[in-house]
Coordinates of C-alpha atoms and ligand atoms in Angstrom, one line a residue:
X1 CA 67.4 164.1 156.6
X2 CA 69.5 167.4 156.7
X3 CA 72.3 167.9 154.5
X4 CA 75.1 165.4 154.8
X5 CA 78.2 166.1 156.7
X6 CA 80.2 165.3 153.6
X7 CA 78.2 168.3 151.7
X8 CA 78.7 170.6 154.1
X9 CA 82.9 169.6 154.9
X10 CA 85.3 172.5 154.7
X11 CA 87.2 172.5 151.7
X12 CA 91.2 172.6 152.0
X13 CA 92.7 174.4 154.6
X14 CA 92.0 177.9 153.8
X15 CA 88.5 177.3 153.1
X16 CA 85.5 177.5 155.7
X17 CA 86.7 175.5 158.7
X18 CA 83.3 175.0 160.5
X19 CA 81.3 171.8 160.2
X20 CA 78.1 171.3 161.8
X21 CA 77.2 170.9 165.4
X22 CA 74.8 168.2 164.9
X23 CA 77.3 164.9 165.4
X24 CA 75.3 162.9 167.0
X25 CA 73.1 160.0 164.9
X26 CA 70.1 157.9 165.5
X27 CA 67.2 156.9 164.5
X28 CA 68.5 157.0 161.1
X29 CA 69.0 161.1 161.3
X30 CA 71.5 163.5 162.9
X31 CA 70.8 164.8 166.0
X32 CA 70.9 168.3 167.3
X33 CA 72.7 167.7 170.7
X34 CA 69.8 168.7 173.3
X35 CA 72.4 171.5 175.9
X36 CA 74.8 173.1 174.7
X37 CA 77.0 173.4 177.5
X38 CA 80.2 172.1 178.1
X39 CA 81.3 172.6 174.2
X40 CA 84.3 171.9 173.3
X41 CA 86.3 173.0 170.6
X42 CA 87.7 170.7 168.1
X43 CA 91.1 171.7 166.1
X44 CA 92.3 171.1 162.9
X45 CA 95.6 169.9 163.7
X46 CA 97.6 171.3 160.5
X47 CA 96.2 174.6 161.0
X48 CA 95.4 174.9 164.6
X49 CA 92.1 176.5 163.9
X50 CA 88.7 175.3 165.1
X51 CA 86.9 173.1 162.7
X52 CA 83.8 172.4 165.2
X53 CA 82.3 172.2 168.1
X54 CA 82.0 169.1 170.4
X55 CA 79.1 169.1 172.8
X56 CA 79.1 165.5 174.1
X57 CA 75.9 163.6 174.7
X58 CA 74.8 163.3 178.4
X59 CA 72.7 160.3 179.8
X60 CA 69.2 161.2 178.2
X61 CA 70.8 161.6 174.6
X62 CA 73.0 158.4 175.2
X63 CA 69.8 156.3 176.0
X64 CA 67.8 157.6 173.4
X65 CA 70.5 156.4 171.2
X66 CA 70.6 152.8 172.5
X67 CA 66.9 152.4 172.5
X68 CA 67.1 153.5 169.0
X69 CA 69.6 150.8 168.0
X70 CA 67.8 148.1 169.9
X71 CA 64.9 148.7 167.9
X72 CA 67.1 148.1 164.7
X73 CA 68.8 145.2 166.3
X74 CA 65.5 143.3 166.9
X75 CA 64.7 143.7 162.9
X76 CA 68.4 143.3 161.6
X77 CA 68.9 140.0 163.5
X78 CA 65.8 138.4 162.2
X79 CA 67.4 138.9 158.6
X80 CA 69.2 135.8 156.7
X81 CA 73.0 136.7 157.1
X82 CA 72.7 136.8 153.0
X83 CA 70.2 139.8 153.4
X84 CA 72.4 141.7 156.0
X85 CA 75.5 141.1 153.3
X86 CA 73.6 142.6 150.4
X87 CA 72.9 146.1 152.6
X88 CA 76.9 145.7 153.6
X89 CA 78.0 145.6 150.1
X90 CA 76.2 148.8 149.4
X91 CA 77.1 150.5 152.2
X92 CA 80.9 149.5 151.3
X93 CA 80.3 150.6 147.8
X94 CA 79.3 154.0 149.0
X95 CA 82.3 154.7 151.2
X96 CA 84.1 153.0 147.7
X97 CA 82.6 156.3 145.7
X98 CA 83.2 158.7 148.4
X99 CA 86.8 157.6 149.3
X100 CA 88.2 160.9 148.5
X101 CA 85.5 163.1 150.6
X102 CA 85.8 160.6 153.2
X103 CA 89.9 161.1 153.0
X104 CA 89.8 164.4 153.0
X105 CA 87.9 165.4 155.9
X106 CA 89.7 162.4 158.1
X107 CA 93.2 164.1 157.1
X108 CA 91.6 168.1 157.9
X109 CA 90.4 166.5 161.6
X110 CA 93.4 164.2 162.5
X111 CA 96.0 166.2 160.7
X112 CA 97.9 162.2 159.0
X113 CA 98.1 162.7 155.6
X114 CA 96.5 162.5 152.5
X115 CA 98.0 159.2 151.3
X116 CA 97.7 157.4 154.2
X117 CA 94.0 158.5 154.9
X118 CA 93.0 157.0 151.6
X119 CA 94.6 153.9 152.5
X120 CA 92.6 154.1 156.0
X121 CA 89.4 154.5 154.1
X122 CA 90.2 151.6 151.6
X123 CA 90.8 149.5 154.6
X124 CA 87.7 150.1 156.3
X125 CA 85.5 149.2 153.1
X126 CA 87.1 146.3 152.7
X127 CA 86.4 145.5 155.9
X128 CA 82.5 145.8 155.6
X129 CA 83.1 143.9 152.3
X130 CA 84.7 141.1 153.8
X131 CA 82.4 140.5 156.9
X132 CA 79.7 141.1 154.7
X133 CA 81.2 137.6 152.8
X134 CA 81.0 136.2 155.7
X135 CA 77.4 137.4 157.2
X136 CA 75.5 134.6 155.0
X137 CA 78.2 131.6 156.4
X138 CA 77.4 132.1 160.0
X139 CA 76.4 128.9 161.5
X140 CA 76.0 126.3 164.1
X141 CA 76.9 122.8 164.9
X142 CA 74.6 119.5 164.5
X143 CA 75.0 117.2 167.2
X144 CA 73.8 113.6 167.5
X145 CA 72.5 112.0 170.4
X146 CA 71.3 108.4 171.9
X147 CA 68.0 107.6 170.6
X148 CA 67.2 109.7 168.0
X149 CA 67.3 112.7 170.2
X150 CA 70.3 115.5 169.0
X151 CA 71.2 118.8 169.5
X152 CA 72.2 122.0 168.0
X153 CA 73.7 125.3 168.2
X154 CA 72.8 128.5 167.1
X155 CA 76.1 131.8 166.5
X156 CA 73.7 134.7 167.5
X157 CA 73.6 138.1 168.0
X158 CA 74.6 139.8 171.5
X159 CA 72.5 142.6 171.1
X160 CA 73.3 146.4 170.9
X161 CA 77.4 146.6 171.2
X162 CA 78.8 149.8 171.7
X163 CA 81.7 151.2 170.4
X164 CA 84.4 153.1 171.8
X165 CA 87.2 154.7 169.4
X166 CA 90.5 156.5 169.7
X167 CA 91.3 159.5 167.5
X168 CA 94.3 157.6 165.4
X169 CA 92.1 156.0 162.9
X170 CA 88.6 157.6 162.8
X171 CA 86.4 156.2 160.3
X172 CA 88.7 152.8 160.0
X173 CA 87.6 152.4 163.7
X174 CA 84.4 152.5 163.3
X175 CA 84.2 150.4 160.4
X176 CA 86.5 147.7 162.1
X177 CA 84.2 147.7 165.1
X178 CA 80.7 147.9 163.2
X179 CA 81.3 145.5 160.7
X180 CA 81.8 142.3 162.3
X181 CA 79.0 143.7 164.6
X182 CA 76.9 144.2 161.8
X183 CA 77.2 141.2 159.8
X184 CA 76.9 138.9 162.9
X185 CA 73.3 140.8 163.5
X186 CA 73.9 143.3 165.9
X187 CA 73.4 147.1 166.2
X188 CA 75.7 149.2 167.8
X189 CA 76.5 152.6 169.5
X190 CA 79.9 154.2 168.6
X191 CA 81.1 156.8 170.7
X192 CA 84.3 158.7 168.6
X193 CA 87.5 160.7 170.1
X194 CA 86.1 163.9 170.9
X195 CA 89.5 164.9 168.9
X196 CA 88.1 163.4 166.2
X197 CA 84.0 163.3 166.2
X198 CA 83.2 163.9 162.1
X199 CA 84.1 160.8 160.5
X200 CA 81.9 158.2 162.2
X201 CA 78.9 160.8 161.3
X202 CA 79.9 160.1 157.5
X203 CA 80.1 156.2 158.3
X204 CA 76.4 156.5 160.1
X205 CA 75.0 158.4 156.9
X206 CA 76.1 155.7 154.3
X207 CA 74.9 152.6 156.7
X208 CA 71.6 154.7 156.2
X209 CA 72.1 155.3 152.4
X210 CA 72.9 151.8 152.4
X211 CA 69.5 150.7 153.4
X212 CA 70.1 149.1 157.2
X213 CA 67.0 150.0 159.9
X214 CA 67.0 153.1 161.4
X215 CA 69.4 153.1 164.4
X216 CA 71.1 150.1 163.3
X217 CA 74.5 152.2 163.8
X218 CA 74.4 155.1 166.2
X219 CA 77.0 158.1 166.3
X220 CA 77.2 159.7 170.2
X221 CA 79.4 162.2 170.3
X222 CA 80.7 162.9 173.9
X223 CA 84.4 161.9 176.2
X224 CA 85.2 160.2 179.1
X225 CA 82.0 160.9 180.9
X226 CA 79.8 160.0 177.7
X227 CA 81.9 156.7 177.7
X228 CA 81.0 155.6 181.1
X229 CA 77.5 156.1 180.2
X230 CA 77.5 153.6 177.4
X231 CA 79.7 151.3 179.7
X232 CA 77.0 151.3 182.5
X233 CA 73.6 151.2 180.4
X234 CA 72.4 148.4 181.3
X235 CA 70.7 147.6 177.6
X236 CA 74.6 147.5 176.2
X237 CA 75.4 143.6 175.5
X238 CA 79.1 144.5 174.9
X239 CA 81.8 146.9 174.5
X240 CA 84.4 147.2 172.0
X241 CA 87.1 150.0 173.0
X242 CA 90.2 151.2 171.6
X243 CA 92.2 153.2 173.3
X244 CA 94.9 153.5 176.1
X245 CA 95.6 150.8 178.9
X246 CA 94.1 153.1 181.5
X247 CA 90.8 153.8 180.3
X248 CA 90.6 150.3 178.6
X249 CA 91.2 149.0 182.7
X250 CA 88.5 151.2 183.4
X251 CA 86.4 150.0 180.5
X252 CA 86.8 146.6 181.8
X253 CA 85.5 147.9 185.4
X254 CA 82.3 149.4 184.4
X255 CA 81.1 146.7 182.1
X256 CA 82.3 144.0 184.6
X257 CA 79.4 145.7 186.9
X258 CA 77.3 144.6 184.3
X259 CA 78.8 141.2 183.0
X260 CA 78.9 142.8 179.5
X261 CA 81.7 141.1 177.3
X262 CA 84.6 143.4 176.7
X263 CA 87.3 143.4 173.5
X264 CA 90.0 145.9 174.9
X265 CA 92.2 147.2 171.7
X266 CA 94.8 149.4 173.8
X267 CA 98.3 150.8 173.6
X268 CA 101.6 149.2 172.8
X269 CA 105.6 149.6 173.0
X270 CA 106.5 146.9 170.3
X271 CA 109.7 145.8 170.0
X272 CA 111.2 145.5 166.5
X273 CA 114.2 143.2 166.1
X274 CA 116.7 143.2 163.3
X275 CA 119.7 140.6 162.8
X276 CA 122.9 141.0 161.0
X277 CA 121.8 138.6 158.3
X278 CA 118.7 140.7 157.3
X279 CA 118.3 142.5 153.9
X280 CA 118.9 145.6 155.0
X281 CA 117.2 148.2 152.7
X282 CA 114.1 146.5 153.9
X283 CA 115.2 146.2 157.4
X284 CA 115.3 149.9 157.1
X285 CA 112.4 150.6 155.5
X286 CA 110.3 148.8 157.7
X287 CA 111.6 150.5 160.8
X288 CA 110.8 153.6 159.4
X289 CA 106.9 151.7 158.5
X290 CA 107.2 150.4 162.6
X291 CA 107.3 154.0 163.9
X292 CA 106.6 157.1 161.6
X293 CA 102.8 156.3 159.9
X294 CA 100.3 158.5 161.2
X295 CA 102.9 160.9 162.8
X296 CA 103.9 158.3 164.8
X297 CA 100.2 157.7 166.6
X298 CA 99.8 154.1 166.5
X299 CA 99.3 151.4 168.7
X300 CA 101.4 148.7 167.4
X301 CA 104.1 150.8 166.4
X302 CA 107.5 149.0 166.5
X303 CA 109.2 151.8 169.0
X304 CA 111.7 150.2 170.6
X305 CA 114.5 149.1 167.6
X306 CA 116.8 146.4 168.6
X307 CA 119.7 146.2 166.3
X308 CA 122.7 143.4 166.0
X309 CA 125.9 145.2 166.8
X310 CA 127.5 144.4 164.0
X311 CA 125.1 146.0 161.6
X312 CA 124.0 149.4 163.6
X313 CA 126.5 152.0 161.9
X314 CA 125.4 151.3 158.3
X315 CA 121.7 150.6 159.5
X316 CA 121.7 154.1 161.5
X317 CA 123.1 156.1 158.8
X318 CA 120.4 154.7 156.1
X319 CA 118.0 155.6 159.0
X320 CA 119.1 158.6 159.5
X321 CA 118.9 159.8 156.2
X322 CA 115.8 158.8 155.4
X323 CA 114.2 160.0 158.5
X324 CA 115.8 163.6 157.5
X325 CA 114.1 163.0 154.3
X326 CA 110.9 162.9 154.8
X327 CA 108.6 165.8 153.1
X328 CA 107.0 166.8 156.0
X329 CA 103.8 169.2 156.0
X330 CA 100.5 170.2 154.6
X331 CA 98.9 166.9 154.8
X332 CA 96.1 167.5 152.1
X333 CA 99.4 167.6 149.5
X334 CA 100.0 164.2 147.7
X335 CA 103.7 164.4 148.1
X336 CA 103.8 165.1 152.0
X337 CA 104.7 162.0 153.8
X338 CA 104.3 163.5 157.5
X339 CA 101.7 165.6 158.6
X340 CA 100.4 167.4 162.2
X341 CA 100.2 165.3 164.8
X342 CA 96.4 165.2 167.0
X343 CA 96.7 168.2 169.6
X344 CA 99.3 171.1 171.1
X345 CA 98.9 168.7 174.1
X346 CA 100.0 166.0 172.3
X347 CA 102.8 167.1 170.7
X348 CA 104.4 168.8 174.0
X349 CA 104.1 165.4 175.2
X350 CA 105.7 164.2 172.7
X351 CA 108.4 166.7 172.5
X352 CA 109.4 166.1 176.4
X353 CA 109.4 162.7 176.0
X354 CA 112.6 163.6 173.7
X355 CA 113.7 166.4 176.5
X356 CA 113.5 163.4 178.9
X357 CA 115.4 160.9 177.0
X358 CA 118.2 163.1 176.5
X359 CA 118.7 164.0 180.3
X360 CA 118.4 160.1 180.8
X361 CA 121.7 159.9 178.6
X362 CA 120.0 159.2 175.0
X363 CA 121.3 161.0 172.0
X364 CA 119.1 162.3 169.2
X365 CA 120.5 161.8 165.9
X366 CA 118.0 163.8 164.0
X367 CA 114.5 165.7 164.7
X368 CA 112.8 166.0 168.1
X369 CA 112.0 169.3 167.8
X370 CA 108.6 171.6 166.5
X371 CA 108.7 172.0 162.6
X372 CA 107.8 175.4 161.3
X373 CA 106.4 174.2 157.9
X374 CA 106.7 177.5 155.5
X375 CA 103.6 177.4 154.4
X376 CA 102.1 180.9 156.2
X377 CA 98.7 178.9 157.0
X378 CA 100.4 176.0 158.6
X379 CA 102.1 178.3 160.9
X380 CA 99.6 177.1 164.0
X381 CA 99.9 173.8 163.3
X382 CA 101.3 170.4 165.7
X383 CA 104.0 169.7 163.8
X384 CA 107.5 168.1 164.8
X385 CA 110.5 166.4 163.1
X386 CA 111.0 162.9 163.5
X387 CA 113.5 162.2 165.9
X388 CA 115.9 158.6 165.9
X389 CA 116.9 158.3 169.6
X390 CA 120.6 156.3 170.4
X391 CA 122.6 155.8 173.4
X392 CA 119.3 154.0 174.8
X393 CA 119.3 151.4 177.5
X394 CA 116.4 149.4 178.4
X395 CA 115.0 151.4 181.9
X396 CA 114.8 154.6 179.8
X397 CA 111.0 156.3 180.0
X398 CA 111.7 156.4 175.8
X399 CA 112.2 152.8 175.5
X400 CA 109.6 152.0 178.2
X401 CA 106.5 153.9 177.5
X402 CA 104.4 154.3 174.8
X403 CA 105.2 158.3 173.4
X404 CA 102.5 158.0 170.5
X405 CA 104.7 160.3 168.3
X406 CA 107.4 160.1 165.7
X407 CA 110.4 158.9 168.2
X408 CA 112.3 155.6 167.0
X409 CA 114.4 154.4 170.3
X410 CA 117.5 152.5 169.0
X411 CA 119.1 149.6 170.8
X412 CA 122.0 147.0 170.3
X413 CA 121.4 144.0 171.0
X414 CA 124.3 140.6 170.5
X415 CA 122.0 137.6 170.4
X416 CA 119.2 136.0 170.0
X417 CA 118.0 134.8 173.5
X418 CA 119.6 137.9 174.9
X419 CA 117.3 140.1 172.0
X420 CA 114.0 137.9 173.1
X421 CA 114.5 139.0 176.6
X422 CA 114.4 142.2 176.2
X423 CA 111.9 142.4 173.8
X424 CA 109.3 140.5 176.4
X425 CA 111.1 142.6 179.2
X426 CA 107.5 145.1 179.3
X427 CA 104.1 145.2 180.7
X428 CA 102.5 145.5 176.6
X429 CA 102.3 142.9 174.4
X430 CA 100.6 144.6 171.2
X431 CA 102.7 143.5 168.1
X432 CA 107.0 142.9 167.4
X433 CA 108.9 142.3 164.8
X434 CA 111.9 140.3 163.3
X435 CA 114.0 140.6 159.9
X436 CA 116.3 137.7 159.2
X437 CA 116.8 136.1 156.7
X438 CA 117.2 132.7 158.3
X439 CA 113.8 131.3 158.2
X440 CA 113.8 129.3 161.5
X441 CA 115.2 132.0 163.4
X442 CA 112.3 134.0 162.0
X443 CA 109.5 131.4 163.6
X444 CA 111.4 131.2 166.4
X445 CA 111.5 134.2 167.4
X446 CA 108.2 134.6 165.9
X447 CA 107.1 132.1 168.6
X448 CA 109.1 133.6 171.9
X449 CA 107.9 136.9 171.4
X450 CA 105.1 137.9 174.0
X451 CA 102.6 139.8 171.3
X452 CA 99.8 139.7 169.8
X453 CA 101.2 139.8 166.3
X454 CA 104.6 139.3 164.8
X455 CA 105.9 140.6 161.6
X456 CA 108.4 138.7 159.6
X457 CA 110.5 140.9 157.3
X458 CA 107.5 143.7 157.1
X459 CA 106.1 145.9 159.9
X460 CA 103.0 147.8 160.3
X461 CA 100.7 145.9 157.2
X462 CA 97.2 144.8 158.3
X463 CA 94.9 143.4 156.0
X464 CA 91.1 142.5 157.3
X465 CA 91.7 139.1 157.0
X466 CA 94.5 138.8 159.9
X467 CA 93.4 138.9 163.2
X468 CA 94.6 141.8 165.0
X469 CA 94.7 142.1 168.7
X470 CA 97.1 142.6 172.2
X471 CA 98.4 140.2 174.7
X472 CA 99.4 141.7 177.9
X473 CA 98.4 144.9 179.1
X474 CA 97.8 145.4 175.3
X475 CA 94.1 144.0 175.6
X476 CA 91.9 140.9 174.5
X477 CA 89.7 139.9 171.7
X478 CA 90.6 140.6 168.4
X479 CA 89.6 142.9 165.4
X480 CA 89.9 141.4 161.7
X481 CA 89.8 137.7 160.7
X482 CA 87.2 135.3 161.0
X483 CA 87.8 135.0 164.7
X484 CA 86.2 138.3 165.8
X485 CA 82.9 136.5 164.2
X486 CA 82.7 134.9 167.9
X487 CA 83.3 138.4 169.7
X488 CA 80.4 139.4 168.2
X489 CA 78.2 136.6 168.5
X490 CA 77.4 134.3 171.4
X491 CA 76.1 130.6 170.7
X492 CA 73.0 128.8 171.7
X493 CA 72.6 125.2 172.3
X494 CA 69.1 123.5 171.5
X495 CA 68.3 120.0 172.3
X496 CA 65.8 118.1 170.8
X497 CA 64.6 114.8 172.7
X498 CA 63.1 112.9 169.9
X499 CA 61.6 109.9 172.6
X500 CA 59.9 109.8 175.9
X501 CA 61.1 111.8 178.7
X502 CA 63.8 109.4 181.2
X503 CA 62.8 111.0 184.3
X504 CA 64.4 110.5 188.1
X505 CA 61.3 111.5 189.6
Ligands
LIG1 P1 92.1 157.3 175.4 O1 92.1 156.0 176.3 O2 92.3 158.6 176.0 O3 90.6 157.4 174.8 C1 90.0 156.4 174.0 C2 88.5 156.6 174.0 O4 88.0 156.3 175.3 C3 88.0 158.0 173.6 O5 86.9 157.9 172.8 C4 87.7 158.6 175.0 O6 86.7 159.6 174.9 C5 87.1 157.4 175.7 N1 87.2 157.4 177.1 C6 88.0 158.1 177.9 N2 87.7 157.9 179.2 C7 86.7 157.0 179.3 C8 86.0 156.4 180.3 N3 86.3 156.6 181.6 N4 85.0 155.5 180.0 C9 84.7 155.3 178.7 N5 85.4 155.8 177.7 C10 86.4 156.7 177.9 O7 93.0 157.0 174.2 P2 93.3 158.0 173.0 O8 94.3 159.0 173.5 O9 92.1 158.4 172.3 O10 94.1 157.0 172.0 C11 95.5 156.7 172.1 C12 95.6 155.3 172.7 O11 94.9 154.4 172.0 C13 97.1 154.8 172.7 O12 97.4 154.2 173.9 C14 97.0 153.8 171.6 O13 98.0 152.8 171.6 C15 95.7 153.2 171.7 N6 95.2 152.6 170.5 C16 95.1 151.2 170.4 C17 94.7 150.6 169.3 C18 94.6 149.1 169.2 O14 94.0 148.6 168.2 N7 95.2 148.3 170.0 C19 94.4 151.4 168.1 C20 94.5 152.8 168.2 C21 94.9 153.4 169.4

């Protein structure tokens, strides 16, 4: 196999910023793409420079790759669960001794930082570890009958799933999506960001280390077009995409065509609600959790901040300062707390998002604008201040779409049913949030809101065990938990006549 993309990774900013071409992986090797046209190149968002180039997979490359991984899939399902575990512990082991290669090269391509990549990293291990616990425990029903006779059922694999990622969390993507899909016997074909193509490489490469079949998990590199492909083949059991509500709608189109199950992990605008009563350090410190991680790029951020009237002055100045507070910066630095957010694109669209709130009558209490960090080598980089929005109403474009940036939108709210109105008031339904300190209030309101998931007094904390997942626009299915065992699997039923056939005819 040629040298591993983890050998061959640039080393800190200033160091060589090209990493191979060759992104694509099956049949247990990386793949030189076969044209080289339409490259694209990809940036690394601290710096602005180029750190690869992306030349997506077309339809020949994209089969090749799912014929490879349904070879793997017809000897990986025949395992006992118990044998698939033993090749997921390694593989999670691996990524465990490599966390801070892994980390580093996920921070140089999506620009979060340090800190939180590691976290991202410890995540997705644990992940593998945990559905590899639950690979050997897989298992069916017995059914008794009249006569003798009974039935049973069978949780098998779908087949070759693909995967479908968005550029937030690269390699913790990946992981979520292949290791249900692994430990429940399938193989699968992930398809990255082309923001973000390295990562998944790194994942594919320790699956192999690890010991599963050659083309068990498959790396195609491409975007929209290279998508559809994997959506429309007709050898593709199921797709598992994260990403926004459009292309998740069309997502759902393409592998309708096809009756192909879909789990649809898309965007959110999360309401976070905070009483009076509340403690209110951590009422603080969990809005700033609900909307700054990863630059403010993620899904179930809590965006849209209601707060009890009586509370918002001392809540906004606590806000406030922290929010001005934060060492912003070269991610690769332990002590920087925000880094660069994905693309210039990205962060203009953030940045009038702000523009636009303020001509719509909101007020920005701090950041909002591009940061100049001054570091000389940063000088290229996406970087902006994070920005706490007031004077909000509800039919703002801040409070009502999702910005995917560092932009907190607070709102006073009076009471409770008024608050829970609101809150359900949008078209997503992702995750929310409530601190009170008055538990039946809490499961109340835990109960009324229209999400997916609700934190109580915490925001943005999502261990592999807890079932993660949208209502709403915000998607179906779920990642995590012992649930997404059954989006991975489908069930047989066998019965077994033990007497003489009763026939009609
Ligand atoms: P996106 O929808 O632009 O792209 C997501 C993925 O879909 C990419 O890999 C892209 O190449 C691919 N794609 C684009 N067009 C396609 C098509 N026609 N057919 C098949 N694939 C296609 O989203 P993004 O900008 O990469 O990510 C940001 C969005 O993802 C936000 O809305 C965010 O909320 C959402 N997100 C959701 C979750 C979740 O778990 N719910 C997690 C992370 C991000």
């Amino acid at each position: 196999m040629s040298q591993s993309i983890l050998d061959t990774m640039p080393g800190t900013a200033t160091g060589t910023l090209v990493v191979s071409d060759h992104l694509n992986f099956w049949d247990g090797k990386r793949i030189k793409p076969r044209q080289e046209k339409n490259a694209e190149p990809v940036f690394e968002p601290s710096t602005g420079r180029v750190l690869c180039q992306l030349i997506p997979c077309g339809a020949e490359e994209v089969d090749a790759a799912i014929r490879s991984a349904h070879a793997a899939y017809k000897k990986w399902s025949k395992l006992a669960g118990m044998e698939r575990a033993r090749v997921m512990l390694e593989a999670a082991r691996i990524i465990r001794e490599k966390r801070d290669k892994i980390a580093k090269l996920e921070v140089i391509n999506n620009g979060k930082t340090i800190t939180e990549a590691l976290v991202d990293i410890d995540i997705a291990w644990q992940c593998i570890e945990y559905y590899a616990g639950m690979a050997g425990t897989l298992a069916g029903q017995h059914i008794q009958l009249p006569g003798g006779a009974f039935a049973y059922t069978r949780r098998e694999a779908l087949g070759v799933c693909a995967g479908i990622g968005a550029w937030n969390y690269p390699f913790q993507i990946a992981a979520w999506k292949s290791a249900p899909a692994l430990a429940c016997g399938n193989a699968m074909v992930f398809k990255p960001s082309p923001m973000t193509p390295v990562t998944a490489v790194i994942l594919a490469e320790i699956y192999k280390q690890a010991g599963v079949p050659d083309g068990l998990f498959c790396v195609v590199q491409g975007g929209a077009e290279t998508g559809s492909l994997l959506c429309q083949h007709p050898m593709v059991a199921k797709v598992s995409f994260t990403g926004s509500v459009p292309t998740g709608k069309k997502v759902m189109e393409m592998s309708a065509r096809g009756v192909k199950q879909v789990t649809l992990e898309l965007g959110g605008k999360s309401p976070l609600i905070i009483f009076k009563d509340c403690e209110l350090e951590n009422a603080v410190k969990g809005a700033l959790m609900a909307n700054y991680l990863t630059q403010g790029q993620v899904c179930c951020n809590g965006t849209r901040v209601y707060v009890q009237r009586e509370i918002m002055p001392q809540f906004l100045a606590e806000v406030v300062k922290r929010t001005k507070a934060i060492p912003l910066g070269d991610p690769l630095l332990e002590d920087t707390r925000m880094g660069a957010l994905i693309s210039k694109p990205q962060l203009d669209k953030v940045l009038s998002y702000v523009t636009q709130a303020k001509a719509e009558g909101a007020k920005v209490l701090c950041g909002g604008e591009p940061f100049l960090p001054s570091d000389p080598k940063l000088k290229g980089g996406y970087f902006m201040s994070p920005c706490v929005l007031i004077n909000c109403r509800d039919d703002m474009t801040c409070v009502k779409e999702e910005i995917f940036g560092p932009v907190m939108s607070v709102l006073p709210f009076d009471t409770e049913e008024e608050v829970i109105e609101r809150a359900n008031n949008t078209t997503f339904g992702l995750a929310s949030g409530v601190f009170t300190r008055d538990i039946s209030r809490a499961h109340r309101v835990a109960e009324n809101l229209e999400a997916g998931t609700c934190f109580i007094n915490n925001y943005n904390i999502s261990p592999v065990e807890v079932p993660f997942g949208g209502y709403k626009n915000s998607g179906f299915g779920r990642e995590n938990g012992q649930v997404t065992i059954e989006y991975y699997s489908q069930l047989k039923t066998v019965v077994v006549e033990m007497g003489d056939v009763d026939s009609l005819f």
